[in-house]
XYZ file of C-alpha atoms in Angstrom:
678
model
C -66.324 -41.503 -56.027
C -66.342 -44.955 -54.453
C -63.048 -46.490 -53.723
C -61.616 -49.171 -51.354
C -58.269 -50.578 -49.934
C -56.763 -53.899 -50.104
C -56.013 -54.322 -46.580
C -53.248 -56.846 -47.194
C -51.391 -54.422 -49.382
C -51.978 -51.643 -46.647
C -50.342 -53.940 -44.218
C -47.357 -54.405 -46.560
C -47.063 -50.597 -46.693
C -46.963 -50.238 -43.006
C -44.268 -53.122 -42.873
C -42.093 -51.202 -45.723
C -42.282 -48.082 -43.591
C -41.152 -49.874 -40.355
C -38.310 -51.713 -42.213
C -37.089 -48.621 -44.040
C -37.044 -46.663 -40.738
C -35.041 -49.426 -38.851
C -32.487 -49.454 -41.742
C -32.297 -45.834 -41.758
C -31.658 -45.734 -38.054
C -29.136 -48.452 -38.198
C -27.155 -46.720 -40.993
C -27.133 -43.254 -39.572
C -25.889 -44.433 -36.371
C -22.643 -44.851 -38.137
C -22.471 -41.064 -38.816
C -20.999 -39.966 -35.603
C -18.215 -42.565 -35.684
C -17.208 -41.852 -39.229
C -14.469 -39.392 -40.427
C -13.970 -37.490 -43.637
C -15.471 -38.997 -46.641
C -16.893 -41.901 -44.900
C -19.144 -39.745 -42.914
C -20.820 -38.697 -46.206
C -20.988 -42.194 -47.478
C -23.181 -43.113 -44.216
C -25.089 -39.755 -44.711
C -26.094 -40.396 -48.402
C -26.799 -44.107 -47.516
C -29.068 -43.010 -44.722
C -30.872 -40.506 -46.818
C -31.345 -43.008 -49.724
C -32.919 -45.779 -47.585
C -35.187 -43.300 -45.549
C -36.286 -41.193 -48.749
C -36.697 -44.397 -50.930
C -38.453 -46.228 -47.955
C -41.045 -43.449 -47.773
C -41.483 -43.337 -51.365
C -42.215 -46.949 -51.478
C -44.615 -46.920 -48.725
C -46.500 -44.242 -50.501
C -46.799 -46.143 -53.937
C -47.378 -49.545 -52.217
C -50.341 -47.514 -50.417
C -51.262 -46.380 -53.912
C -51.397 -50.032 -55.300
C -53.689 -50.733 -52.262
C -56.303 -47.904 -53.182
C -58.893 -49.326 -55.665
C -61.185 -46.600 -57.450
C -62.679 -48.791 -59.945
C -61.338 -46.996 -62.994
C -58.105 -47.606 -65.132
C -55.169 -45.581 -63.312
C -51.638 -45.196 -64.703
C -48.704 -43.128 -63.473
C -46.433 -40.597 -65.365
C -42.779 -41.804 -65.320
C -41.287 -38.495 -64.990
C -43.416 -37.206 -62.108
C -43.138 -40.535 -60.274
C -39.281 -40.233 -60.519
C -39.399 -36.374 -59.489
C -41.537 -37.515 -56.387
C -38.752 -40.171 -55.285
C -36.097 -37.618 -55.767
C -37.859 -35.128 -53.757
C -38.107 -37.680 -50.715
C -34.323 -38.643 -51.012
C -33.013 -35.022 -51.375
C -35.068 -33.658 -48.491
C -33.849 -36.583 -46.100
C -30.427 -35.761 -47.137
C -30.547 -32.069 -46.413
C -32.261 -32.828 -43.102
C -29.548 -35.317 -42.096
C -26.743 -33.112 -43.248
C -28.196 -29.971 -41.270
C -28.386 -32.167 -38.090
C -25.092 -34.023 -38.652
C -22.779 -31.987 -36.393
C -22.363 -33.232 -32.675
C -23.222 -29.812 -31.113
C -26.787 -29.772 -32.615
C -29.104 -26.993 -31.361
C -32.972 -26.999 -31.598
C -32.801 -24.398 -34.401
C -31.137 -26.775 -36.669
C -33.577 -29.475 -35.701
C -36.305 -27.042 -36.604
C -34.794 -26.277 -39.945
C -33.985 -30.114 -40.768
C -37.393 -31.168 -39.790
C -38.960 -28.555 -42.049
C -36.912 -29.650 -45.041
C -37.732 -33.451 -44.587
C -41.471 -32.632 -43.857
C -41.609 -30.491 -46.854
C -40.021 -33.098 -48.921
C -42.530 -35.729 -47.691
C -45.411 -33.474 -48.593
C -43.994 -32.758 -52.035
C -43.174 -36.529 -52.649
C -46.913 -37.446 -51.784
C -48.630 -34.833 -53.712
C -46.268 -35.009 -56.767
C -47.007 -38.698 -56.691
C -50.813 -37.890 -56.731
C -50.237 -35.591 -59.611
C -48.467 -38.590 -61.415
C -51.730 -40.485 -61.568
C -53.206 -40.670 -65.172
C -56.879 -41.437 -64.923
C -60.281 -40.403 -66.289
C -60.999 -38.168 -63.249
C -60.266 -34.589 -61.863
C -58.293 -34.585 -58.514
C -58.908 -31.913 -55.958
C -58.180 -32.006 -52.184
C -60.240 -31.231 -48.888
C -58.256 -28.263 -47.423
C -58.750 -29.556 -43.750
C -57.306 -33.074 -44.330
C -54.699 -31.520 -46.859
C -53.261 -29.332 -43.837
C -53.690 -32.176 -41.409
C -51.438 -34.378 -43.778
C -48.839 -31.632 -43.953
C -48.785 -31.278 -40.061
C -48.446 -34.980 -39.726
C -45.674 -35.065 -42.260
C -43.863 -32.315 -40.232
C -44.528 -34.255 -37.111
C -43.193 -37.571 -38.508
C -39.983 -35.650 -39.741
C -39.187 -33.987 -36.362
C -39.722 -37.625 -34.847
C -37.403 -39.146 -37.406
C -34.643 -36.584 -36.735
C -34.846 -36.731 -33.049
C -34.748 -40.646 -33.409
C -31.756 -40.142 -35.646
C -30.035 -37.897 -33.188
C -30.885 -40.503 -30.347
C -29.344 -43.472 -32.353
C -26.201 -41.880 -33.737
C -24.243 -43.431 -30.909
C -23.293 -47.116 -31.925
C -24.183 -48.909 -28.852
C -27.786 -48.853 -28.662
C -30.503 -51.743 -27.865
C -31.899 -53.262 -30.841
C -35.305 -53.530 -29.242
C -35.371 -49.944 -28.507
C -34.403 -49.236 -32.217
C -37.247 -51.679 -33.415
C -39.786 -49.743 -31.158
C -38.650 -46.372 -32.593
C -38.749 -47.793 -36.138
C -42.644 -48.866 -35.537
C -43.588 -45.361 -34.240
C -41.682 -43.609 -37.335
C -43.404 -46.251 -39.677
C -46.887 -45.691 -38.389
C -46.244 -41.838 -38.425
C -45.260 -41.915 -42.038
C -48.112 -44.217 -42.904
C -50.469 -41.836 -41.037
C -49.297 -38.984 -43.242
C -49.872 -41.004 -46.418
C -53.228 -42.151 -45.679
C -54.453 -38.687 -44.259
C -53.293 -37.386 -47.581
C -55.306 -39.973 -49.442
C -58.336 -39.006 -47.263
C -57.915 -35.245 -48.405
C -58.044 -36.435 -52.131
C -61.418 -35.946 -54.201
C -61.880 -37.695 -57.326
C -64.497 -36.489 -59.829
C -64.819 -38.843 -62.906
C -65.001 -37.420 -66.405
C -68.413 -37.528 -68.095
C -69.017 -40.860 -69.788
C -65.958 -42.631 -68.040
C -66.944 -46.157 -67.465
C -66.231 -47.758 -64.208
C -63.646 -50.593 -64.204
C -64.591 -53.037 -61.411
C -61.540 -55.184 -62.265
C -58.870 -52.241 -61.996
C -55.726 -53.270 -64.001
C -52.471 -53.206 -62.082
C -50.013 -50.779 -63.265
C -46.760 -52.923 -63.943
C -44.629 -49.932 -64.274
C -45.595 -48.744 -60.676
C -45.364 -52.520 -59.415
C -41.797 -52.953 -60.860
C -40.848 -49.479 -59.729
C -41.714 -50.344 -56.186
C -40.135 -53.595 -56.145
C -37.063 -52.342 -57.651
C -36.969 -49.506 -54.880
C -37.489 -52.062 -52.139
C -34.696 -54.082 -53.547
C -32.610 -51.139 -53.650
C -33.277 -50.357 -50.093
C -32.359 -53.961 -49.039
C -29.340 -53.874 -51.166
C -28.200 -50.642 -49.785
C -28.798 -51.450 -46.199
C -27.053 -54.895 -46.446
C -24.346 -53.508 -48.634
C -23.562 -50.748 -46.265
C -23.593 -53.298 -43.231
C -21.325 -55.570 -45.141
C -19.049 -52.751 -46.143
C -19.045 -51.431 -42.506
C -18.147 -54.976 -41.047
C -15.747 -56.191 -43.539
C -14.108 -53.007 -44.929
C -14.735 -49.876 -42.589
C -14.589 -52.061 -39.308
C -11.345 -53.528 -40.627
C -9.884 -49.904 -41.270
C -11.068 -48.602 -37.938
C -10.286 -51.301 -35.688
C -7.290 -52.985 -37.267
C -3.787 -51.855 -37.647
C -2.759 -51.356 -41.214
C 0.921 -52.727 -40.814
C 0.572 -55.653 -38.503
C -3.091 -56.629 -38.996
C -3.464 -56.450 -35.058
C -6.234 -54.722 -33.298
C -5.491 -51.072 -32.863
C -6.141 -48.241 -30.265
C -9.728 -48.089 -31.268
C -10.318 -51.845 -30.602
C -8.338 -51.344 -27.404
C -10.988 -48.683 -26.351
C -13.637 -51.049 -27.266
C -11.944 -53.716 -25.087
C -11.951 -51.334 -22.197
C -15.625 -50.439 -22.597
C -16.752 -54.138 -22.622
C -14.492 -55.064 -19.643
C -15.512 -52.320 -17.362
C -16.058 -53.628 -13.981
C -13.972 -56.785 -14.456
C -11.102 -57.493 -11.914
C -7.805 -58.780 -12.398
C -7.250 -57.462 -15.888
C -3.376 -57.767 -16.617
C -1.816 -55.283 -19.195
C 1.673 -55.642 -20.623
C 2.878 -52.316 -22.204
C 5.639 -53.310 -24.835
C 7.971 -50.784 -26.354
C 10.811 -51.711 -28.437
C 14.213 -50.379 -27.431
C 16.228 -47.965 -29.813
C 13.545 -48.053 -32.489
C 14.152 -44.580 -33.259
C 17.715 -45.298 -34.243
C 16.595 -48.032 -36.716
C 14.142 -45.586 -38.296
C 16.795 -42.835 -38.611
C 19.638 -44.910 -39.928
C 17.952 -47.482 -42.105
C 14.775 -45.733 -43.028
C 11.093 -45.917 -42.074
C 10.509 -48.732 -44.639
C 12.814 -50.876 -42.447
C 11.233 -49.845 -39.205
C 7.733 -50.671 -40.569
C 9.072 -54.038 -41.623
C 10.353 -54.476 -38.152
C 7.109 -53.540 -36.511
C 5.236 -56.019 -38.827
C 7.547 -58.872 -37.973
C 7.300 -58.070 -34.171
C 3.441 -58.082 -34.573
C 3.592 -61.394 -36.248
C 5.574 -62.825 -33.331
C 3.104 -61.343 -30.759
C 0.259 -62.672 -32.630
C 0.939 -66.154 -31.184
C -0.016 -64.856 -27.847
C -3.495 -64.149 -28.896
C -6.180 -66.380 -26.913
C -9.675 -65.544 -27.947
C -11.825 -64.619 -25.029
C -8.843 -64.681 -22.797
C -5.825 -62.761 -24.186
C -5.549 -60.159 -26.810
C -2.573 -58.228 -28.552
C -2.973 -54.616 -29.848
C -0.701 -52.245 -31.646
C -1.466 -48.817 -30.214
C 1.086 -46.797 -32.269
C 4.654 -46.439 -33.407
C 6.664 -49.197 -31.738
C 4.315 -49.687 -28.794
C 2.177 -52.892 -28.324
C -0.111 -53.848 -25.619
C -1.063 -57.356 -24.480
C -4.337 -57.376 -22.368
C -5.046 -60.718 -20.321
C -8.462 -61.471 -18.376
C -8.299 -63.173 -15.022
C -4.483 -62.548 -14.648
C -2.208 -62.678 -11.723
C 1.259 -61.479 -11.218
C 3.078 -64.722 -11.831
C 1.179 -65.326 -15.049
C 1.987 -61.832 -16.323
C 5.805 -62.083 -15.560
C 6.075 -65.486 -17.085
C 4.066 -64.055 -20.168
C 6.341 -61.055 -20.255
C 9.507 -63.257 -20.156
C 8.410 -65.399 -23.001
C 7.659 -62.038 -24.978
C 11.078 -60.692 -24.419
C 12.661 -63.824 -25.429
C 10.768 -63.874 -28.628
C 11.297 -60.029 -29.471
C 15.199 -60.469 -29.094
C 15.551 -63.053 -31.728
C 17.180 -61.933 -34.962
C 15.293 -60.187 -37.845
C 16.033 -60.186 -41.366
C 14.637 -57.020 -43.308
C 15.738 -55.825 -46.589
C 19.077 -57.387 -46.476
C 19.633 -56.093 -42.863
C 20.293 -58.359 -39.848
C 18.716 -56.637 -36.914
C 18.703 -57.447 -33.183
C 16.298 -55.464 -30.969
C 14.997 -55.862 -27.465
C 11.935 -54.792 -25.711
C 11.031 -53.270 -22.539
C 7.785 -54.413 -20.902
C 5.649 -52.423 -17.981
C 3.080 -54.679 -16.196
C -0.122 -53.592 -14.205
C -2.945 -55.526 -12.854
C -6.348 -54.336 -11.644
C -9.802 -53.582 -12.408
C -11.094 -51.304 -15.299
C -13.362 -48.727 -13.905
C -15.868 -47.003 -16.352
C -14.984 -43.654 -14.741
C -11.150 -43.974 -15.508
C -10.570 -46.743 -17.954
C -7.099 -45.290 -18.610
C -5.496 -46.041 -15.122
C -4.250 -49.370 -15.842
C -2.630 -48.368 -18.958
C -0.964 -45.457 -17.451
C 0.373 -47.522 -14.716
C 1.738 -50.052 -17.174
C 3.123 -47.070 -19.251
C 4.920 -45.772 -16.051
C 6.233 -49.336 -15.343
C 7.571 -49.532 -18.881
C 9.739 -46.586 -18.574
C 11.025 -47.752 -15.388
C 12.063 -50.979 -17.273
C 13.863 -48.881 -19.787
C 15.748 -47.023 -16.893
C 16.719 -50.303 -15.675
C 18.750 -51.100 -18.640
C 16.078 -52.243 -21.385
C 15.172 -55.657 -22.207
C 13.541 -55.809 -18.942
C 10.101 -56.392 -17.388
C 8.843 -54.032 -14.543
C 5.754 -54.608 -12.212
C 4.055 -51.347 -11.395
C 3.838 -50.472 -7.744
C 2.264 -47.659 -5.693
C 5.772 -46.310 -4.795
C 6.226 -45.903 -8.654
C 2.930 -44.136 -9.013
C 3.903 -41.659 -6.227
C 7.281 -40.816 -8.155
C 5.258 -40.471 -11.210
C 2.807 -38.064 -9.679
C 5.761 -36.094 -8.143
C 7.439 -36.033 -11.745
C 4.318 -34.521 -13.190
C 3.997 -32.015 -10.418
C 7.629 -30.886 -10.917
C 7.206 -30.795 -14.803
C 4.113 -28.554 -14.244
C 5.882 -26.250 -11.800
C 9.043 -26.143 -13.678
C 7.623 -23.764 -16.358
C 7.217 -20.990 -13.922
C 10.162 -21.626 -11.604
C 12.277 -19.049 -13.301
C 9.679 -16.563 -13.450
C 9.123 -17.058 -9.763
C 12.864 -16.918 -8.967
C 12.796 -20.193 -7.359
C 16.092 -21.485 -8.701
C 19.367 -20.453 -6.874
C 23.087 -21.354 -7.267
C 25.445 -22.952 -4.749
C 29.387 -23.232 -5.197
C 31.611 -25.933 -4.063
C 35.384 -25.122 -3.833
C 38.176 -26.984 -5.708
C 41.418 -27.292 -3.964
C 45.056 -27.988 -5.001
C 46.595 -30.245 -2.511
C 50.140 -29.601 -4.018
C 50.131 -25.914 -3.618
C 47.431 -25.908 -0.678
C 45.381 -23.252 -2.367
C 41.817 -22.728 -3.754
C 41.892 -23.212 -7.713
C 38.184 -22.377 -8.547
C 34.527 -23.200 -7.756
C 31.924 -25.381 -9.320
C 28.386 -23.672 -9.777
C 25.515 -26.088 -8.854
C 22.019 -25.035 -9.791
C 19.272 -25.958 -7.162
C 15.319 -25.417 -7.106
C 13.593 -24.314 -3.966
C 10.179 -25.716 -4.629
C 7.417 -23.955 -2.612
C 5.948 -27.047 -1.201
C 8.454 -29.857 -1.913
C 11.544 -28.081 -0.562
C 14.774 -28.103 -2.236
C 14.822 -30.454 -5.351
C 17.919 -31.721 -6.585
C 18.965 -31.250 -10.181
C 19.168 -35.125 -10.609
C 15.406 -34.938 -10.607
C 14.572 -31.699 -12.466
C 17.322 -31.432 -15.087
C 16.078 -34.541 -17.125
C 12.587 -33.019 -17.048
C 14.086 -29.745 -18.294
C 15.923 -31.516 -21.024
C 12.683 -33.217 -22.167
C 10.584 -30.087 -22.315
C 13.135 -27.733 -23.706
C 13.293 -25.665 -20.610
C 16.970 -26.573 -20.297
C 17.789 -23.597 -22.547
C 16.575 -20.784 -20.410
C 17.615 -22.484 -17.314
C 21.143 -22.848 -18.430
C 21.200 -19.176 -19.613
C 20.176 -18.083 -16.192
C 22.618 -20.282 -14.287
C 25.596 -19.113 -16.581
C 24.708 -15.486 -15.969
C 24.330 -16.043 -12.222
C 27.712 -17.795 -11.952
C 29.496 -15.159 -14.111
C 28.165 -12.306 -12.205
C 29.272 -14.010 -8.919
C 32.575 -14.550 -10.438
C 32.823 -10.962 -11.308
C 31.786 -9.936 -7.781
C 34.582 -12.129 -6.151
C 37.051 -10.675 -8.771
C 36.206 -7.162 -7.555
C 37.062 -8.394 -4.074
C 40.400 -9.722 -5.143
C 39.345 -13.292 -5.283
C 40.677 -14.179 -8.866
C 39.104 -17.801 -9.044
C 37.321 -19.351 -12.162
C 33.971 -20.840 -11.934
C 32.707 -23.921 -13.693
C 29.200 -24.591 -14.932
C 27.664 -27.864 -16.182
C 26.266 -28.128 -19.692
C 23.584 -30.390 -21.002
C 24.088 -32.288 -24.094
C 20.887 -30.726 -25.462
C 22.824 -27.573 -25.794
C 24.879 -28.962 -28.643
C 21.822 -29.813 -30.785
C 21.400 -26.170 -31.738
C 23.686 -23.305 -32.942
C 23.174 -21.391 -29.345
C 26.062 -22.321 -27.299
C 28.584 -19.810 -28.398
C 26.088 -16.942 -28.225
C 24.913 -18.262 -24.778
C 28.373 -18.154 -23.317
C 29.353 -14.902 -24.984
C 26.399 -13.141 -23.716
C 26.613 -14.297 -20.316
C 30.526 -13.068 -20.230
C 29.673 -9.731 -21.682
C 26.715 -9.243 -19.264
C 28.839 -9.723 -16.417
C 31.809 -8.030 -17.952
C 33.929 -11.183 -17.126
C 37.182 -12.312 -18.641
C 36.594 -15.771 -20.423
C 39.722 -17.274 -18.539
C 37.460 -17.202 -15.489
C 34.722 -19.406 -16.884
C 34.961 -23.260 -17.171
C 32.280 -25.441 -18.946
C 31.781 -28.932 -17.709
C 30.478 -31.516 -20.453
C 29.804 -35.298 -19.895
C 30.940 -38.316 -21.938
C 27.351 -38.578 -23.414
C 28.336 -35.875 -25.846
C 30.081 -38.361 -27.983
C 26.683 -39.752 -28.792
C 25.915 -36.444 -30.568
C 27.882 -35.496 -33.790
C 31.463 -35.510 -32.539
C 32.657 -33.171 -35.308
C 29.880 -30.776 -34.460
C 30.739 -31.067 -30.654
C 34.308 -30.371 -31.528
C 33.433 -27.387 -33.558
C 31.131 -25.788 -30.848
C 33.618 -26.419 -28.168
C 36.488 -24.727 -30.263
C 34.332 -21.836 -30.883
C 33.784 -21.122 -27.114
C 37.413 -21.832 -26.226
C 38.094 -18.940 -28.510
C 36.567 -16.815 -26.043
C 39.257 -18.049 -23.384
C 36.804 -20.325 -21.725
C 38.080 -23.643 -20.477
C 36.355 -27.030 -20.925
C 36.390 -29.978 -18.698
C 34.829 -33.542 -18.912
C 32.657 -34.216 -15.873
C 32.255 -37.690 -14.502
C 34.809 -39.315 -16.647
C 34.910 -43.168 -16.713
C 31.320 -43.625 -15.707
C 29.350 -42.989 -19.165
C 30.120 -43.667 -22.587
C 33.740 -44.629 -23.268
C 35.293 -41.407 -24.958
C 39.150 -42.524 -24.401
C 39.427 -42.719 -28.247
C 38.409 -39.253 -28.684
C 40.353 -37.503 -25.922
C 43.083 -36.398 -28.295
C 40.483 -34.752 -30.669
C 38.022 -33.274 -28.145
C 39.253 -29.718 -27.106
C 39.464 -30.302 -23.296
C 41.565 -28.687 -20.488
C 40.750 -31.137 -17.614
C 39.186 -34.576 -16.650
C 36.987 -34.846 -13.513
C 37.046 -38.297 -11.923
C 33.594 -39.276 -10.656
C 33.173 -40.011 -6.817
C 32.533 -43.745 -7.882
C 36.436 -43.982 -8.113
C 37.095 -42.089 -4.899
C 34.708 -43.788 -2.645
C 36.488 -47.281 -3.692
C 40.190 -46.252 -3.355
C 41.044 -49.273 -1.104
C 40.605 -51.451 -4.026
C 43.770 -52.132 -5.812
C 41.970 -52.301 -9.185
C 40.527 -49.027 -8.783
C 43.855 -47.268 -7.795
C 45.279 -48.968 -10.938
C 42.693 -47.364 -13.157
C 43.023 -43.808 -11.633
C 46.784 -44.181 -12.068
C 46.392 -45.113 -15.797
C 44.004 -41.982 -16.108
C 46.431 -39.623 -14.464
C 49.263 -40.948 -16.672
C 47.183 -40.492 -19.860
C 45.911 -36.931 -18.848
C 49.521 -36.020 -18.248
C 50.499 -37.040 -21.704
C 47.636 -35.340 -23.066
C 48.429 -32.171 -20.988
C 45.087 -32.429 -19.074
C 44.489 -31.703 -15.475
C 42.774 -34.333 -13.279
C 40.219 -33.171 -10.681
C 38.894 -35.807 -8.243
C 35.459 -35.505 -6.986
C 33.763 -36.894 -3.771
C 36.803 -36.398 -1.451
C 35.483 -36.615 1.954
C 38.416 -37.529 4.275
C 42.373 -37.421 4.700
C 42.689 -41.010 3.508
C 41.283 -40.065 0.033
C 43.607 -37.259 -0.081
C 46.632 -39.294 0.586
C 45.712 -42.124 -1.819
C 45.002 -39.649 -4.653
C 48.210 -37.553 -4.135
C 50.162 -40.643 -4.224
C 48.412 -41.551 -7.493
C 49.368 -38.148 -8.955
C 46.090 -36.396 -8.630
C 46.431 -32.873 -6.802
C 43.296 -31.042 -7.559
C 40.236 -32.273 -5.598
C 36.750 -31.317 -4.612
C 34.325 -32.524 -2.063
C 32.881 -32.202 1.507
C 36.559 -32.434 3.028
C 37.099 -28.943 1.724
C 33.633 -27.764 1.582
C 30.037 -28.640 0.822
C 28.110 -26.793 -1.764
C 27.523 -23.192 -0.320
C 25.613 -20.104 -1.378
C 27.415 -16.907 -2.024
C 27.328 -15.606 1.651
C 28.386 -18.959 2.998
C 31.207 -19.037 0.469
C 32.267 -15.489 1.752
C 32.404 -16.696 5.363
C 34.294 -19.844 4.122
C 36.926 -17.830 2.490
C 37.349 -15.549 5.387
C 37.799 -18.539 7.709
C 40.271 -20.085 5.241
C 42.112 -16.631 5.162
C 42.226 -16.512 8.886
C 43.577 -19.962 9.226
C 46.209 -19.523 6.602
C 47.413 -16.198 8.150
C 47.447 -17.957 11.515
C 49.555 -20.751 10.133
C 52.034 -18.250 8.493
C 52.349 -16.454 11.809
C 52.967 -19.499 13.621
C 55.553 -20.626 11.318
C 57.352 -17.192 11.238
C 57.220 -17.158 15.161
C 58.699 -20.578 15.163
C 61.556 -19.626 12.750
C 62.421 -16.642 14.754
């Protein structure tokens, strides 16, 4: 049967196929970034645009096909053909949605999509109502199916290629043209396979009437494609983009937007980063509630918003009470001036739910280039500087230096190696004697833990104890130190040296209910009397629940163990609690000993000694290094001393040698005194 094509409408079908392909590529590029239900929104949108586009192209091509007879279309079959195209596209996209896609999934997904296109085409052909019989040339039929599968595989490969958001629009248009021509090739090959045999007596219609149902259906579908595409892009830009890249509390750009800033600024020099962290924010959350904390973050964000300068300076909230200011073409002077302005603004009063709040901030500053291979270096440097600022007393700014970076690397190495230090037996204990000047006798030892690092040498507890407290390793380390000290004390007792040993405790040990069991276990393992063990606590204990501290200390004192307060007078004031906390002694920090020539220091020590006498507490002075110290302290009423004058921290063998020397010296002095008397 004779037929012809309207070339203008053929061209329109190709344009529709290309536009639908471009829209589908654009929409499906969002899938890899989406999370949860949003991912299925983009998946369904892409399948709807792709399936509807192929269907529209097919029926626009049918409108271009002129057979010189009256043709109408069955509504039900036409709708089914469209459903087949959309569903097959959805299945194919769904199968290939995971990021760890392999060739088997591509093969299965391409087969579903290709089969759906073939089903759509030939169901659409069956929807034709006309005075003619329809048959197919098997060669062209098979060829059309092969082209449909090839077009489907091409569509999936392009879909996978464009799942990443940042792609060239030119490349995407080229891919859409290739996909559009492939889909059109399948359609027109399928039409070539069709054979129409008019019924007997059927009259030719040289003015073939236009099927308005088909025209309206195709027009409506194209409108749906545009509506879905534009609607999805609008939703993405104005809703999803806002959710993904804007903080919900402050309205500031969030961590995702910060990462995008890094990507867009890769290679630029002199990028300044100010890492801002609010001081004591956790205390506000814990005492006043998270709603007050959120209100505080919101107001801080509002104040920081005034520092935004489009194209030059941006402010981000990156989580919790942490904010970030990024400055392009920044120098140190500008960064420090900006940090000072921010600190002044942050510390102004806040009024939230009837609460009048005063908070401060700590700011770390780093300046440098953002390298694509390591975008987070500047951020880590600023974070390191911020913690340094907190260590300086908060409400401070600190500029990152290479020396600071070296310390941070060392700290990270210590933290990593600390986990195996106990297992590898790298810890050891040294002991420093305590001496009673009044009786001129030894009155005990303080056990001090040390770490012999295989590469860094002996590491001071000042370095590793804070790390142990942060990581929770302080519990097994303290257990080990207690057991070591108790065993050594028992060994001395067996030799006739009946002297107590003291062990320092971390405040972290009071946060659980393990202190009593820890001490009791160590005493039992060593078979040591509790009177020979002394526990040293610090004034920072008062920051914990004081009643709970008192209860736990009374429990361990029931074992006969003594308790002393170490570094008294240097930390948080606990004078008002001294009559409540169960203590046996106060240890004066070396800060007082090293400044004894100052009248004010001597007055303070004298006051502490008098107070301790009234509370029936012993006073122990640390850091005694010379005879002048001893004379001053003795005159002030302090008689128990500890320091290098009597002995530096020594291991057990050195202590034994020290004891033997002391014994020989004492015996020699007694012999001399006896000889002189006779």
